[in-house]
Tab-separated table of C-alpha atoms in Angstrom:
chain	number	residue	atom	x	y	z
A	1	PHE	CA	92.290	218.678	63.565
A	2	LEU	CA	95.172	218.911	65.986
A	3	PHE	CA	97.358	221.807	67.106
A	4	GLY	CA	100.626	220.164	68.178
A	5	GLY	CA	101.682	222.647	70.855
A	6	ASP	CA	103.550	225.953	70.961
A	7	ASN	CA	100.572	227.259	69.035
A	8	MET	CA	101.559	230.714	70.277
A	9	ASP	CA	105.162	231.834	70.680
A	10	MET	CA	104.322	233.601	73.986
A	11	ASP	CA	107.266	235.936	73.412
A	12	ALA	CA	105.740	238.625	75.660
A	13	VAL	CA	106.578	236.372	78.633
A	14	ASN	CA	109.802	234.867	77.269
A	15	HIS	CA	111.576	233.932	80.500
A	16	TRP	CA	114.929	233.617	78.744
A	17	GLU	CA	114.878	237.264	77.676
A	18	ILE	CA	113.307	238.452	80.950
A	19	GLU	CA	115.999	236.735	83.020
A	20	LYS	CA	118.729	238.280	80.841
A	21	GLY	CA	117.180	241.703	81.339
A	22	ASN	CA	116.919	242.182	77.575
A	23	LYS	CA	114.573	245.162	77.604
A	24	ARG	CA	115.278	246.037	73.971
A	25	GLY	CA	114.380	242.526	72.852
A	26	MET	CA	111.125	242.654	74.821
A	27	GLU	CA	110.149	246.126	73.674
A	28	GLY	CA	106.630	246.464	72.268
A	29	LYS	CA	105.547	242.902	73.063
A	30	ARG	CA	102.175	242.578	74.778
A	31	LEU	CA	100.451	239.416	75.961
A	32	ARG	CA	96.961	240.833	75.437
A	33	ARG	CA	97.726	241.632	71.791
A	34	ALA	CA	99.211	238.166	71.254
A	35	TYR	CA	96.062	236.500	72.587
A	36	ASP	CA	93.746	238.701	70.533
A	37	THR	CA	95.742	238.205	67.340
A	38	PHE	CA	95.901	234.424	67.699
A	39	GLN	CA	92.169	234.323	68.347
A	40	SER	CA	91.248	236.432	65.310
A	41	ASP	CA	93.897	235.311	62.828
A	42	VAL	CA	94.139	231.623	63.681
A	43	LEU	CA	91.427	230.144	65.902
A	44	ASP	CA	88.513	232.033	64.340
A	45	GLU	CA	89.766	231.301	60.817
A	46	VAL	CA	90.210	227.586	61.562
A	47	LYS	CA	86.704	227.447	63.023
A	48	LYS	CA	85.275	228.836	59.781
A	49	VAL	CA	86.583	225.944	57.672
A	50	LEU	CA	86.232	222.961	60.025
A	51	PRO	CA	82.895	221.119	59.989
A	52	ASP	CA	80.893	221.004	63.217
A	53	TYR	CA	81.493	217.267	63.624
A	54	CYS	CA	85.293	217.664	63.500
A	55	ARG	CA	87.181	216.609	66.603
A	56	LYS	CA	89.417	219.535	67.568
A	57	ILE	CA	92.479	219.015	69.771
A	58	PHE	CA	94.606	221.785	71.270
A	59	MET	CA	97.907	220.588	72.719
A	60	TYR	CA	100.023	222.703	75.037
A	61	GLY	CA	103.785	222.896	74.445
A	62	ASN	CA	106.784	224.150	76.363
A	63	HIS	CA	106.077	227.752	75.271
A	64	SER	CA	102.666	227.400	76.903
A	65	GLN	CA	104.520	226.898	80.165
A	66	TRP	CA	106.113	230.328	79.905
A	67	ILE	CA	102.926	232.007	81.119
A	68	GLU	CA	102.750	229.579	84.061
A	69	GLN	CA	106.370	230.394	84.954
A	70	TYR	CA	105.517	234.089	84.747
A	71	ILE	CA	102.533	233.620	87.074
A	72	ASP	CA	104.776	231.702	89.482
A	73	LYS	CA	106.738	234.942	89.890
A	74	ILE	CA	103.663	237.192	89.941
A	75	PRO	CA	100.930	234.985	91.473
A	76	GLU	CA	98.494	237.908	91.599
A	77	LEU	CA	97.927	237.205	87.878
A	78	GLU	CA	96.549	233.726	88.536
A	79	GLY	CA	93.079	233.400	87.035
A	80	PHE	CA	93.638	236.283	84.600
A	81	ALA	CA	96.645	235.574	82.385
A	82	GLU	CA	96.372	231.860	81.540
A	83	ILE	CA	95.855	230.729	77.953
A	84	GLU	CA	92.493	229.099	78.652
A	85	ARG	CA	91.294	232.343	80.293
A	86	ASN	CA	92.073	234.447	77.246
A	87	LEU	CA	91.292	232.274	74.219
A	88	ASN	CA	87.874	230.959	73.238
A	89	LEU	CA	88.649	227.233	73.319
A	90	LYS	CA	85.068	226.056	73.621
A	91	GLY	CA	84.741	222.818	71.666
A	92	TRP	CA	88.476	222.091	71.820
A	93	GLU	CA	89.974	219.182	73.738
A	94	ILE	CA	92.886	220.519	75.801
A	95	VAL	CA	95.940	218.265	76.143
A	96	PRO	CA	98.307	219.436	78.917
A	97	TYR	CA	102.018	219.798	78.244
A	98	ARG	CA	103.909	216.480	78.195
A	99	GLN	CA	100.660	214.499	77.854
A	100	THR	CA	99.764	212.402	74.816
A	101	VAL	CA	96.571	211.884	72.849
A	102	LYS	CA	95.908	208.570	71.071
A	103	LEU	CA	94.160	208.437	67.691
A	104	GLY	CA	93.920	204.901	66.380
A	105	LYS	CA	97.359	203.309	66.607
A	106	VAL	CA	99.269	206.584	66.693
A	107	TYR	CA	100.023	208.877	69.616
A	108	PHE	CA	100.526	212.641	69.433
A	109	HIS	CA	102.831	214.461	71.832
A	110	HIS	CA	104.381	217.918	71.761
A	111	GLY	CA	107.899	216.501	71.917
A	112	GLU	CA	110.693	216.329	74.417
A	113	TYR	CA	114.209	215.908	73.077
A	114	THR	CA	116.521	218.233	71.133
A	115	SER	CA	119.335	215.912	70.099
A	116	LYS	CA	120.465	215.618	66.489
A	117	TYR	CA	118.630	212.297	66.084
A	118	HIS	CA	115.557	213.200	68.110
A	119	SER	CA	113.197	210.887	66.215
A	120	GLY	CA	115.280	207.882	67.188
A	121	LYS	CA	115.235	209.066	70.799
A	122	MET	CA	111.452	209.517	70.762
A	123	SER	CA	111.053	206.044	69.252
A	124	ASP	CA	113.251	204.449	71.921
A	125	ILE	CA	111.542	206.230	74.837
A	126	PHE	CA	107.880	205.943	73.829
A	127	GLU	CA	108.040	202.594	71.980
A	128	ARG	CA	104.834	203.558	70.187
A	129	ASN	CA	103.912	205.292	66.953
A	130	ILE	CA	104.480	208.896	68.000
A	131	ILE	CA	104.046	212.207	66.148
A	132	TYR	CA	105.497	215.367	67.682
A	133	CYS	CA	106.194	219.000	66.825
A	134	HIS	CA	108.709	220.392	69.324
A	135	LEU	CA	111.720	220.730	66.982
A	136	HIS	CA	110.015	222.677	64.125
A	137	SER	CA	111.733	220.330	61.673
A	138	PHE	CA	110.945	217.182	59.729
A	139	GLN	CA	112.577	213.950	60.828
A	140	ALA	CA	111.413	210.325	60.971
A	141	PHE	CA	112.658	207.062	62.432
A	142	THR	CA	111.234	203.530	62.143
A	143	LYS	CA	112.002	200.653	64.479
A	144	VAL	CA	111.105	196.980	63.943
A	145	THR	CA	111.244	194.382	66.709
A	146	PRO	CA	112.711	190.975	65.764
A	147	VAL	CA	110.256	189.222	68.101
A	148	ASP	CA	107.126	189.508	65.976
A	149	GLY	CA	108.112	191.880	63.171
A	150	ASN	CA	105.937	194.701	64.464
A	151	ALA	CA	107.131	198.205	63.690
A	152	HIS	CA	106.624	201.591	65.245
A	153	MET	CA	107.745	204.987	64.080
A	154	ALA	CA	108.453	208.466	65.384
A	155	MET	CA	107.968	211.524	63.194
A	156	SER	CA	108.718	215.184	63.814
A	157	MET	CA	106.380	217.571	62.015
A	158	PRO	CA	107.461	220.846	60.355
A	159	CYS	CA	106.227	224.143	61.776
A	160	ALA	CA	103.837	226.927	60.802
A	161	CYS	CA	105.917	229.789	62.136
A	162	ASP	CA	108.676	232.271	61.397
A	163	LEU	CA	111.839	230.318	60.571
A	164	ASN	CA	114.087	233.066	61.920
A	165	PRO	CA	112.501	234.629	65.008
A	166	GLN	CA	114.408	237.239	66.969
A	167	TYR	CA	115.773	234.788	69.521
A	168	MET	CA	117.379	232.641	66.784
A	169	LYS	CA	119.632	235.572	65.851
A	170	ASP	CA	120.167	234.280	62.265
A	171	LYS	CA	121.828	231.051	63.380
A	172	PRO	CA	121.367	228.034	61.067
A	173	SER	CA	118.711	225.477	61.948
A	174	ALA	CA	116.776	222.513	60.575
A	175	TRP	CA	113.472	224.375	60.775
A	176	VAL	CA	111.081	224.058	57.834
A	177	ASN	CA	107.537	225.288	57.296
A	178	GLY	CA	104.734	222.811	56.824
A	179	PHE	CA	102.166	220.586	58.505
A	180	GLY	CA	100.945	216.994	58.470
A	181	VAL	CA	97.940	215.301	56.883
A	182	PHE	CA	96.914	211.970	58.407
A	183	TYR	CA	94.309	209.335	57.669
A	184	LEU	CA	92.897	206.872	60.201
A	185	LEU	CA	91.307	203.580	59.197
A	186	ASP	CA	88.578	201.823	61.166
A	187	ASN	CA	91.069	199.242	62.459
A	188	GLY	CA	93.306	201.985	63.891
A	189	ASN	CA	95.957	201.814	61.178
A	190	PHE	CA	97.043	205.145	59.777
A	191	ASN	CA	98.958	206.977	57.078
A	192	ILE	CA	100.584	210.319	57.694
A	193	TYR	CA	101.956	212.679	55.078
A	194	PRO	CA	104.295	215.504	56.110
A	195	ILE	CA	103.817	218.542	53.865
A	196	ILE	CA	106.871	220.752	53.431
A	197	ALA	CA	106.167	224.308	52.294
A	198	SER	CA	108.751	226.501	50.580
A	199	LYS	CA	108.157	230.249	50.687
A	200	GLY	CA	104.487	229.694	51.437
A	201	HIS	CA	103.833	227.149	48.650
A	202	PHE	CA	103.379	223.378	48.563
A	203	VAL	CA	101.859	220.679	46.360
A	204	PHE	CA	99.583	217.962	47.755
A	205	ASN	CA	97.102	215.718	45.963
């Protein structure tokens, strides 16, 4: 089981809004409440359904960096406000932001690029099978080398979040709700199935 990063929005320390001085947009947001809610509503619920032998991976994303940027400005908070200090992540493998984790012949990464054809960009840069989550949208790109016919692919996973958060301000986007189901074979080969949810519903066999 893998959380692909930006597992929390971290909007209580949104540096974009803080730097703009948007006090109205930040009103009522509390980091302590965000941590407690994610623990009770997400982490604890996931723990209930995963078997003990399940490998659990928790990737950090760019939103995870927001708390580090906040601590950079208020260093007195160091050791108190970090994600790992406030969530019970015992039993989870932590993957730092911009690092990858390899499962069989596929790599997982939070994601990096925001261009229109981001999957093609990820494929060109990593030159590996790469799954990422940064763009909150589904997109895939496959590349085959003429040297030996080997192929690799890049795939952007959909998101499990609000499709129109406050900072989007109703602008159109490619965001879709969903998640991915993947299977690994003993030889490292894999199949991955992106699941797109519409209004909270999906079909998967």
